mmCIF file of C-alpha atoms in Angstrom:
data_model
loop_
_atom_site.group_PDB
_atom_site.id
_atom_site.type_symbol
_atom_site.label_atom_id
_atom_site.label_comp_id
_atom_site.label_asym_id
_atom_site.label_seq_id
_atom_site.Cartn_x
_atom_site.Cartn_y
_atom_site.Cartn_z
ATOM 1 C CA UNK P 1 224.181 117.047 161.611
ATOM 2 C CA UNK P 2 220.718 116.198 162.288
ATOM 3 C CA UNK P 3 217.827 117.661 160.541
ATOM 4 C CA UNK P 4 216.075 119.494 163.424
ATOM 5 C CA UNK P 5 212.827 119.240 161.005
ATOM 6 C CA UNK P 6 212.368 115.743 160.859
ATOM 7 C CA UNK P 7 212.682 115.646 164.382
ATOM 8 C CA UNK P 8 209.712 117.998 164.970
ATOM 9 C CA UNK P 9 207.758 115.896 162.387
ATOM 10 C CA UNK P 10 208.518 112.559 164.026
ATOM 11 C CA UNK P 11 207.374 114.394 167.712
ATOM 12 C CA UNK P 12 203.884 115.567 165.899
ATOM 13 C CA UNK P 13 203.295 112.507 164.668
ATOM 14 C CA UNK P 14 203.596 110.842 167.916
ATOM 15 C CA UNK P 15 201.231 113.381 169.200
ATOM 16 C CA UNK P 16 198.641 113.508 166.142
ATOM 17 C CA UNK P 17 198.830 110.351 164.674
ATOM 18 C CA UNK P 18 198.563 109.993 160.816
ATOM 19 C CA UNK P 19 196.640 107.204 160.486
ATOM 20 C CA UNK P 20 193.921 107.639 157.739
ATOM 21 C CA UNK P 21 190.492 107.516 159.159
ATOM 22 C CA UNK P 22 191.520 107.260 162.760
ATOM 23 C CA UNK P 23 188.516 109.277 163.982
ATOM 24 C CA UNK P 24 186.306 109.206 161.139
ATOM 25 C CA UNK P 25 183.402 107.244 163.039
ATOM 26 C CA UNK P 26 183.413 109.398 165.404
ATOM 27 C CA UNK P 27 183.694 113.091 164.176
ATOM 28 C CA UNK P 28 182.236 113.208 160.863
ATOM 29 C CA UNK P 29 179.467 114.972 161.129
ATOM 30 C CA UNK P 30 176.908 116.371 158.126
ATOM 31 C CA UNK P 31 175.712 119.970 159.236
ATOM 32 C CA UNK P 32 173.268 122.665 157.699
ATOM 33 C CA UNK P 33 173.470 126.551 159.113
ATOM 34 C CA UNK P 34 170.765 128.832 157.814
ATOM 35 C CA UNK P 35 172.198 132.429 157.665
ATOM 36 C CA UNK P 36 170.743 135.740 155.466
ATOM 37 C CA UNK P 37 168.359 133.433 153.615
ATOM 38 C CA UNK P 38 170.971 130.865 152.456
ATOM 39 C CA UNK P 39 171.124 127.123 153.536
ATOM 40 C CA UNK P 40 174.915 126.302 154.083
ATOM 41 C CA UNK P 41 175.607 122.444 153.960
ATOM 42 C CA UNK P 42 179.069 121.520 155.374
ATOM 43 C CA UNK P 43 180.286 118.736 155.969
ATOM 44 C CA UNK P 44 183.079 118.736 158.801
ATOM 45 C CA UNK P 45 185.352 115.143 158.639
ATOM 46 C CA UNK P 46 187.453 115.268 161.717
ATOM 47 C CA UNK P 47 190.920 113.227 161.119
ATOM 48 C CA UNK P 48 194.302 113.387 162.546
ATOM 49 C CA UNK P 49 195.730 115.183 159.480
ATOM 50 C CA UNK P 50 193.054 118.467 159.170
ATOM 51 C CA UNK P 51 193.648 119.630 162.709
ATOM 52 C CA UNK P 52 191.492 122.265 162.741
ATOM 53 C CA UNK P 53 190.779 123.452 159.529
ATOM 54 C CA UNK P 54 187.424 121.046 158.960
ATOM 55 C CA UNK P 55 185.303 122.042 162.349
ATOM 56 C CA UNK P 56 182.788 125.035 162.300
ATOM 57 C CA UNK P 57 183.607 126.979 164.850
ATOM 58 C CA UNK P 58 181.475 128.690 167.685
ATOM 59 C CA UNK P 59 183.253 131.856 166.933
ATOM 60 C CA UNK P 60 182.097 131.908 163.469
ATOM 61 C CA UNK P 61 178.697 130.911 163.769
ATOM 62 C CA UNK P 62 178.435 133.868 165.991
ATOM 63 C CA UNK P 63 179.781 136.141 163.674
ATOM 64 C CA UNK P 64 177.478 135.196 161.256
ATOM 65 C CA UNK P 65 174.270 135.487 163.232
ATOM 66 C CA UNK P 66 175.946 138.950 163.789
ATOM 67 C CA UNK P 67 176.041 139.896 160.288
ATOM 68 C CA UNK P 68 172.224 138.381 160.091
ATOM 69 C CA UNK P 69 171.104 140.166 162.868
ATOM 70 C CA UNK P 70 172.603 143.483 161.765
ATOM 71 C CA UNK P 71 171.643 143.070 158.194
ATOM 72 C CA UNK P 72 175.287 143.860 157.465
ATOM 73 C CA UNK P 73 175.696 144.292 153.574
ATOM 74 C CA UNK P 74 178.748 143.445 151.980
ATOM 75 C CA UNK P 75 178.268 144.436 148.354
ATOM 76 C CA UNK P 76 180.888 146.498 146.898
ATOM 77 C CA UNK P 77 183.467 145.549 149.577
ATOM 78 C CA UNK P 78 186.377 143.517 149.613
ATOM 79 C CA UNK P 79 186.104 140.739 152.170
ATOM 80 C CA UNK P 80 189.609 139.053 153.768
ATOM 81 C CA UNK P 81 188.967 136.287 156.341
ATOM 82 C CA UNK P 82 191.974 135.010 158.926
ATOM 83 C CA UNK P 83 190.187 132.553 160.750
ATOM 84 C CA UNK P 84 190.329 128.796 161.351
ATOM 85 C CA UNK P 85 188.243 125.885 159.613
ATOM 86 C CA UNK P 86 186.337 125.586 156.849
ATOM 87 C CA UNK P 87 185.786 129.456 156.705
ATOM 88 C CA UNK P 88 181.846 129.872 156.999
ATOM 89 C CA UNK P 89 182.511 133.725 157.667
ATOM 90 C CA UNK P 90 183.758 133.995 154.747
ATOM 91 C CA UNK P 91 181.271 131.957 152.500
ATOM 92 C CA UNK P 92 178.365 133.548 154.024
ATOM 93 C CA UNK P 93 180.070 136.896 153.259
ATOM 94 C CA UNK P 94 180.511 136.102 149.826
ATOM 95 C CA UNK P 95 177.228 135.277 148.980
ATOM 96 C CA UNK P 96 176.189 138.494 150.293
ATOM 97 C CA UNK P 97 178.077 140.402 148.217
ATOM 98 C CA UNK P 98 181.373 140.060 149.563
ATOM 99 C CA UNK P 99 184.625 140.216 147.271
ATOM 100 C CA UNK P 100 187.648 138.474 148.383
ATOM 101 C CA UNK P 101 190.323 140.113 148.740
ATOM 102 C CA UNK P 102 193.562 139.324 146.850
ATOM 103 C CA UNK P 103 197.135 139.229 149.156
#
């Protein structure tokens, strides 16, 4: 019997190749955001194999100039973030204060 695993890996990789550094002169990109007084430097290496766990997205950078605009203070609370890429939300909350929150 077939392993119906390898089958879905072979069809993703036919889909997102694997090849290292396919679209790295293209989508790497160096970027600073400026939220509640700190300067956050990411840098966001787009690649087949990250998907999207390396981009910073709009979503988040809106929640942040949320939390800047509201002044929102995080000390003393426990912070969980379920989001996708490099997790700005939660960085920014952490250096406010923020504790992360153990699962």
């Amino acid at each position: 019997m077939a392993d119906p695993c390898s089958d879905r890996e072979s069809e993703s990789e036919y889909v997102f190749p694997r090849e290292v550094g396919l679209f790295a002169d293209s989508y790497s990109e160096k970027s600073r955001f400026y939220f509640c007084g700190h300067v956050l430097s990411i840098t966001q290496n787009f690649g087949s194999r990250l998907g999207v766990a390396a981009r910073v997205w709009d979503a988040a950078l809106s929640l942040c100039n949320y939390f800047e605009s509201q002044n929102v203070d995080f000390r003393g609370k426990k912070v969980i973030e379920l989001g996708a890429g490099t997790g700005i939300v939660g960085i920014l909350a952490a250096l406010q204060g923020g504790t992360p929150s153990a699962s």
